[in-house]
Short mmCIF file of C-alpha atoms in Angstrom, two decimals:
data_model
loop_
_atom_site.label_atom_id
_atom_site.label_comp_id
_atom_site.label_asym_id
_atom_site.label_seq_id
_atom_site.Cartn_x
_atom_site.Cartn_y
_atom_site.Cartn_z
CA MET Y 1 0.00 0.00 0.00
CA LYS Y 2 1.17 3.53 -0.74
CA ARG Y 3 2.44 5.37 2.34
CA ILE Y 4 1.06 8.90 2.69
CA LEU Y 5 2.28 11.54 5.13
CA CYS Y 6 -0.45 13.69 6.59
CA ILE Y 7 -1.14 16.86 8.56
CA LEU Y 8 -3.60 16.69 11.45
CA LEU Y 9 -5.34 19.65 12.99
CA VAL Y 10 -7.12 19.68 16.34
CA LEU Y 11 -8.91 22.78 17.57
CA SER Y 12 -7.82 23.71 21.06
CA THR Y 13 -11.35 23.84 22.48
CA ILE Y 14 -10.58 20.65 24.40
CA TRP Y 15 -11.75 20.71 28.00
CA GLY Y 16 -11.23 18.33 30.89
CA CYS Y 17 -10.66 18.00 34.61
CA SER Y 18 -7.31 18.01 36.35
CA SER Y 19 -6.38 14.79 38.13
CA TYR Y 20 -3.35 12.76 39.11
CA GLN Y 21 -1.56 11.34 36.08
CA LYS Y 22 -1.84 7.73 37.13
CA GLU Y 23 -5.62 8.06 37.65
CA THR Y 24 -6.34 9.73 34.30
CA ALA Y 25 -8.38 7.59 31.91
CA LYS Y 26 -7.35 7.62 28.26
CA GLU Y 27 -9.85 9.22 25.89
CA THR Y 28 -10.22 8.44 22.21
CA LEU Y 29 -9.42 11.31 19.84
CA ALA Y 30 -11.08 10.96 16.42
CA PHE Y 31 -9.34 12.67 13.52
CA SER Y 32 -10.45 13.15 9.94
CA VAL Y 33 -7.51 13.52 7.57
CA LEU Y 34 -6.33 14.96 4.23
CA PRO Y 35 -3.31 13.50 2.38
CA ILE Y 36 0.04 14.98 1.37
CA SER Y 37 2.14 13.43 -1.36
CA SER Y 38 4.50 10.94 0.31
CA SER Y 39 7.17 11.75 -2.27
CA LEU Y 40 7.66 15.23 -0.76
CA LEU Y 41 9.16 14.19 2.55
CA GLY Y 42 11.93 11.88 3.71
CA LEU Y 43 12.28 11.92 7.51
CA PRO Y 44 10.41 14.85 9.14
CA ILE Y 45 11.96 15.85 12.48
CA GLN Y 46 10.04 19.06 13.32
CA ILE Y 47 6.94 21.01 12.26
CA VAL Y 48 6.11 24.71 12.76
CA ALA Y 49 2.82 26.41 11.84
CA PHE Y 50 1.77 29.99 11.12
CA ASP Y 51 -0.94 31.66 9.02
CA SER Y 52 -2.02 28.97 6.52
CA VAL Y 53 1.42 27.36 6.23
CA LEU Y 54 3.01 24.34 7.85
CA LEU Y 55 6.81 24.19 7.77
CA VAL Y 56 8.20 20.66 7.78
CA ASN Y 57 11.84 20.32 8.79
CA ASP Y 58 13.10 17.26 6.90
CA TYR Y 59 16.31 15.39 7.67
CA TYR Y 60 16.70 13.92 4.18
CA GLY Y 61 16.60 15.48 0.73
CA ASP Y 62 18.50 18.11 -1.24
CA THR Y 63 16.18 20.83 0.12
CA LEU Y 64 15.33 20.42 3.80
CA VAL Y 65 12.38 22.68 4.70
CA HIS Y 66 9.02 22.19 2.97
CA CYS Y 67 6.26 24.84 3.17
CA LEU Y 68 2.88 23.10 2.92
CA SER Y 69 -0.60 24.59 2.69
CA LEU Y 70 -2.79 23.90 5.72
CA ARG Y 71 -5.81 24.25 3.42
CA THR Y 72 -4.88 21.79 0.68
CA GLY Y 73 -1.81 19.86 1.86
CA GLY Y 74 0.04 20.92 -1.29
CA GLU Y 75 3.59 22.27 -1.33
CA ILE Y 76 3.88 26.07 -1.62
CA THR Y 77 7.68 26.31 -1.72
CA LYS Y 78 10.78 24.87 -0.08
CA PHE Y 79 14.14 26.17 1.10
CA GLY Y 80 17.30 25.15 2.89
CA VAL Y 81 19.51 23.69 0.16
CA ARG Y 82 21.83 21.03 1.54
CA GLY Y 83 25.49 21.97 1.22
CA SER Y 84 28.38 24.00 2.66
CA GLY Y 85 28.29 26.95 0.26
CA PRO Y 86 26.63 30.40 0.58
CA ASN Y 87 22.94 30.21 1.53
CA GLU Y 88 23.32 26.44 2.09
CA VAL Y 89 22.82 24.44 5.29
CA MET Y 90 23.62 21.03 6.72
CA PRO Y 91 21.12 18.76 8.53
CA PRO Y 92 19.87 18.30 11.11
CA LEU Y 93 18.27 21.76 11.13
CA HIS Y 94 16.19 23.35 13.87
CA LEU Y 95 13.50 25.97 13.15
CA LEU Y 96 12.95 28.89 15.56
CA LYS Y 97 9.84 31.03 15.22
CA THR Y 98 9.08 34.32 16.98
CA PRO Y 99 5.88 36.39 16.49
CA ASP Y 100 7.51 38.31 13.61
CA SER Y 101 10.55 36.29 12.50
CA LEU Y 102 11.71 32.83 11.43
CA PHE Y 103 15.21 31.44 11.96
CA VAL Y 104 17.05 28.27 10.96
CA LEU Y 105 19.82 26.74 13.03
CA SER Y 106 22.20 24.58 11.01
CA ARG Y 107 23.32 22.39 13.88
CA PRO Y 108 26.52 20.86 12.39
CA GLN Y 109 27.67 24.37 11.38
CA TRP Y 110 26.59 26.09 14.65
CA ILE Y 111 25.16 28.94 12.56
CA LEU Y 112 21.78 30.67 13.03
CA TYR Y 113 20.22 32.07 9.84
CA THR Y 114 17.41 34.60 9.41
CA VAL Y 115 14.75 33.49 6.91
CA SER Y 116 13.24 36.13 4.60
CA GLY Y 117 11.45 36.43 1.26
CA THR Y 118 8.56 34.60 -0.39
CA PRO Y 119 8.13 32.58 -2.51
CA ARG Y 120 11.89 32.70 -3.15
CA VAL Y 121 13.37 32.27 0.32
CA HIS Y 122 16.71 33.76 1.35
CA LEU Y 123 18.87 32.75 4.32
CA GLU Y 124 21.08 35.38 5.93
CA LYS Y 125 23.68 34.50 8.58
CA LYS Y 126 22.71 36.03 11.92
CA MET Y 127 25.29 34.61 14.34
CA ARG Y 128 27.71 31.80 15.00
CA LEU Y 129 27.29 29.81 18.21
CA PRO Y 130 29.79 27.97 20.43
CA VAL Y 131 30.37 24.35 19.41
CA ALA Y 132 28.95 23.20 22.77
CA VAL Y 133 25.44 24.27 21.67
CA SER Y 134 23.17 21.42 20.53
CA LEU Y 135 19.78 23.19 20.29
CA LEU Y 136 18.65 26.80 20.36
CA PHE Y 137 15.21 28.15 21.30
CA SER Y 138 13.70 31.62 21.18
CA LEU Y 139 12.75 33.34 24.43
CA GLY Y 140 10.72 35.96 22.59
CA ASP Y 141 12.83 39.00 23.57
CA SER Y 142 15.84 38.87 21.21
CA SER Y 143 17.50 36.33 23.48
CA TYR Y 144 17.96 32.60 22.98
CA LEU Y 145 17.94 29.58 25.25
CA ALA Y 146 20.58 26.96 24.41
CA SER Y 147 20.94 23.37 25.52
CA GLY Y 148 24.06 21.42 24.80
CA MET Y 149 27.30 19.94 26.06
CA PHE Y 150 27.92 22.54 28.74
CA PRO Y 151 30.30 21.67 31.63
CA ASP Y 152 28.31 23.16 34.51
CA LYS Y 153 24.64 24.02 33.84
CA ARG Y 154 21.85 22.65 31.68
CA PHE Y 155 21.09 25.92 29.83
CA TYR Y 156 22.89 29.01 28.60
CA ILE Y 157 21.16 32.18 27.41
CA PHE Y 158 22.67 34.15 24.49
CA ASP Y 159 21.78 37.60 23.21
CA SER Y 160 21.03 38.41 19.55
CA ALA Y 161 24.76 38.74 18.83
CA GLY Y 162 25.63 35.33 20.26
CA LYS Y 163 27.11 36.67 23.50
CA GLU Y 164 26.45 34.66 26.66
CA LYS Y 165 24.13 36.42 29.13
CA SER Y 166 23.57 33.79 31.83
CA ARG Y 167 23.62 30.08 32.63
CA PHE Y 168 21.28 28.08 34.86
CA GLY Y 169 19.44 24.80 35.43
CA ASP Y 170 20.30 21.34 36.70
CA TYR Y 171 19.42 17.96 35.24
CA PRO Y 172 16.58 15.84 36.71
CA ASN Y 173 17.36 13.26 39.36
CA PHE Y 174 14.26 11.05 39.47
CA TRP Y 175 16.30 7.84 39.24
CA SER Y 176 18.10 7.19 42.52
CA ARG Y 177 21.44 6.42 40.85
CA GLU Y 178 21.55 9.81 39.12
CA ASN Y 179 22.59 11.60 42.29
CA ASP Y 180 26.03 10.03 41.91
CA LEU Y 181 26.40 10.35 38.13
CA PRO Y 182 28.61 13.01 36.50
CA ILE Y 183 26.97 15.75 34.45
CA GLU Y 184 28.47 14.29 31.25
CA VAL Y 185 26.23 11.21 31.66
CA LYS Y 186 23.04 13.00 32.76
CA ARG Y 187 23.16 15.53 29.93
CA MET Y 188 23.33 12.70 27.38
CA PHE Y 189 20.19 11.04 28.70
CA HIS Y 190 18.20 14.21 29.43
CA GLN Y 191 18.56 15.82 26.01
CA VAL Y 192 15.67 18.09 25.03
CA ARG Y 193 13.01 16.44 22.84
CA GLY Y 194 10.45 19.23 22.83
CA TYR Y 195 10.24 22.91 23.75
CA GLY Y 196 7.62 25.65 23.91
CA PHE Y 197 7.62 29.30 25.00
CA SER Y 198 4.80 31.49 26.29
CA ILE Y 199 5.24 35.18 27.11
CA LYS Y 200 2.56 34.74 29.75
CA ASN Y 201 3.89 31.58 31.40
CA GLY Y 202 7.60 31.09 30.64
CA PHE Y 203 8.89 27.98 28.91
CA ALA Y 204 8.27 24.25 29.02
CA LEU Y 205 10.58 21.52 27.79
CA ALA Y 206 10.68 17.78 27.92
CA ASP Y 207 13.41 15.21 27.71
CA SER Y 208 12.43 11.57 27.23
CA HIS Y 209 10.72 11.13 30.61
CA VAL Y 210 10.57 14.49 32.43
CA LEU Y 211 8.56 17.67 31.82
CA SER Y 212 10.28 20.82 33.18
CA LEU Y 213 8.56 24.19 33.61
CA TYR Y 214 10.46 27.47 34.05
CA ARG Y 215 9.06 30.91 34.91
CA HIS Y 216 10.71 34.29 34.50
CA THR Y 217 11.51 36.25 37.68
CA SER Y 218 13.47 39.40 38.47
CA SER Y 219 16.57 37.22 38.89
CA GLY Y 220 16.06 35.26 35.64
CA TYR Y 221 14.41 31.95 34.78
CA VAL Y 222 13.76 29.57 37.68
CA LEU Y 223 12.42 26.02 37.74
CA SER Y 224 8.79 26.12 38.88
CA LYS Y 225 7.97 22.42 38.56
CA GLU Y 226 9.39 19.13 37.30
CA VAL Y 227 6.98 16.32 36.38
CA LEU Y 228 8.06 12.70 36.08
CA LEU Y 229 6.09 11.53 33.03
CA ALA Y 230 7.15 7.90 33.38
CA PRO Y 231 9.79 5.98 35.36
CA TYR Y 232 13.16 5.44 33.71
CA GLU Y 233 16.53 3.79 34.18
CA TYR Y 234 19.40 3.68 31.73
CA ASP Y 235 22.69 1.95 31.09
CA PHE Y 236 25.65 4.27 30.71
CA ASN Y 237 29.31 4.50 29.85
CA VAL Y 238 31.22 7.24 31.70
CA ASN Y 239 33.72 8.66 29.23
CA GLY Y 240 33.65 12.45 29.56
CA ILE Y 241 32.17 14.27 26.58
CA GLU Y 242 31.87 10.91 24.77
CA SER Y 243 29.70 9.36 27.50
CA ILE Y 244 26.91 7.14 26.17
CA THR Y 245 23.49 6.33 27.67
CA LYS Y 246 20.76 3.89 26.64
CA LEU Y 247 17.28 3.49 28.11
CA LYS Y 248 16.77 0.05 29.64
CA PRO Y 249 14.34 -1.96 27.47
CA SER Y 250 11.80 -2.55 30.25
CA PHE Y 251 10.80 1.14 30.34
CA ALA Y 252 8.45 3.19 28.15
CA THR Y 253 10.13 4.85 25.15
CA GLY Y 254 9.01 8.31 26.30
CA VAL Y 255 8.51 11.77 24.83
CA ILE Y 256 8.59 12.34 21.09
CA ASP Y 257 7.63 16.01 20.93
CA LEU Y 258 6.09 18.91 22.88
CA ALA Y 259 4.06 21.98 21.90
CA VAL Y 260 2.40 24.78 23.87
CA SER Y 261 -0.25 27.48 23.77
CA ASP Y 262 -0.76 30.15 26.44
CA GLU Y 263 -3.29 27.82 28.08
CA PHE Y 264 -1.96 24.30 27.64
CA ILE Y 265 1.11 22.11 27.21
CA TYR Y 266 0.81 19.13 24.87
CA VAL Y 267 3.20 16.20 25.19
CA LEU Y 268 3.41 13.58 22.44
CA PHE Y 269 4.31 10.39 24.28
CA ASP Y 270 5.31 6.89 23.15
CA SER Y 271 4.24 4.50 25.91
CA ASN Y 272 5.55 1.41 24.13
CA ILE Y 273 8.09 -0.81 25.86
CA LYS Y 274 10.77 -2.51 23.76
CA ASP Y 275 10.44 -5.72 25.77
CA THR Y 276 6.88 -6.20 24.47
CA SER Y 277 5.86 -7.21 20.95
CA SER Y 278 2.62 -5.18 20.79
CA LYS Y 279 2.70 -1.60 19.42
CA SER Y 280 0.21 1.05 20.52
CA LYS Y 281 -0.32 4.49 18.98
CA ASN Y 282 1.50 7.54 20.33
CA GLU Y 283 -0.58 9.46 22.87
CA ILE Y 284 -1.18 13.17 23.47
CA TRP Y 285 -1.03 14.26 27.11
CA ARG Y 286 -2.43 17.71 27.94
CA TYR Y 287 -1.16 19.72 30.94
CA ASP Y 288 -1.80 23.16 32.34
CA TRP Y 289 1.11 25.51 33.05
CA ASP Y 290 1.15 24.45 36.70
CA GLY Y 291 2.15 20.96 35.58
CA ASN Y 292 -1.24 19.33 36.25
CA LEU Y 293 -2.23 16.54 33.88
CA LEU Y 294 -5.66 17.28 32.39
CA ASN Y 295 -6.19 14.59 29.74
CA LYS Y 296 -4.59 11.63 28.04
CA TYR Y 297 -5.71 11.16 24.43
CA VAL Y 298 -5.25 8.18 22.12
CA PRO Y 299 -5.71 9.44 18.51
CA ASN Y 300 -7.28 7.23 15.87
CA VAL Y 301 -4.15 7.74 13.72
CA ASP Y 302 -0.54 7.52 14.84
CA ILE Y 303 0.92 11.03 15.25
CA SER Y 304 4.67 11.51 14.87
CA LEU Y 305 5.14 15.29 15.46
CA ILE Y 306 3.08 18.16 16.92
CA THR Y 307 2.98 21.96 16.98
CA VAL Y 308 0.50 24.67 18.01
CA HIS Y 309 -0.73 27.28 15.52
CA PRO Y 310 -0.80 30.91 16.79
CA ASN Y 311 -4.61 30.68 16.81
CA GLY Y 312 -4.43 27.86 19.37
CA THR Y 313 -4.97 24.96 16.96
CA LEU Y 314 -2.95 21.83 17.71
CA ILE Y 315 -1.39 20.40 14.55
CA GLY Y 316 0.25 17.03 14.07
CA LEU Y 317 1.91 14.90 11.43
CA THR Y 318 1.39 11.20 10.76
CA ASP Y 319 2.88 8.71 8.31
CA GLU Y 320 0.12 6.11 8.47
CA GLU Y 321 -0.86 4.46 5.21
CA GLU Y 322 -4.00 5.74 3.47
CA SER Y 323 -4.24 8.65 5.91
CA LYS Y 324 -5.76 11.97 5.03
CA ILE Y 325 -5.65 15.50 6.65
CA ALA Y 326 -7.56 15.90 9.94
CA PHE Y 327 -9.97 18.35 11.53
CA VAL Y 328 -11.82 17.72 14.77
CA LYS Y 329 -13.70 20.06 17.12
CA PHE Y 330 -14.70 19.18 20.67
#
């Protein structure tokens, strides 16, 4: 059967009651869907939405960012030519969106580009980052939050010129053995898998098994709550910057992606365990900004990535066969 990649849209008028995570029943989420040509995309690793456009950050291909219509599913344009020359980038990329700007981080080059022009898109070098930076996220005020291979703290903040402003944050310690592990090991396991920023609430991020919420104060960003999404343990090799970690196969795979609105935090979670042969669909877990779990949803199609449109609509991507584009209102 022909494999078709799809966009899914869910209006954010989803309501529910707060309860403890372990007591929350899973609700079915019914999507209707509209197809995209499977030949367009190779391995999508991120989606970003604005106006009537969905940007798909693709790992494979000669051009790495596809601009798709949220109305028809068709391709409008694409940009990000793979290469090392002028106006060219190397994968994996990371897309950063602010209310009035779009940026592309070429991670192997440690270069942040400004995106401008339509339909012919131009990339202009904005700044070069230290090689320790793995991911960069907008804080909405011409400053950027970076995660990476830092020797002391979990996050650094850089200004618009790439100059360090501050550093903060420690890694989670929900597994008892982590208290005695060096930072080189913990930072490998707790790499960021999803991030979202709200001017009203601060920022939320998730590694594979922990949701972390930070709020802005007069002294900078401070951790307001850490939520253990699922238990974890991992095997590890302590070897400095080359330390390696691997989740033990008896634990849930964990977070795939995260997206936020000013009201809610959505976590895309893979609850499958490698030790079992059965495969269930990825789930969507909805939280408020105080870290309270509101709902657990099991969609009728398997979602692989999520984002939130500025109008509050939750959008996802799936690669299920015979799928089509989805709209559902609660």
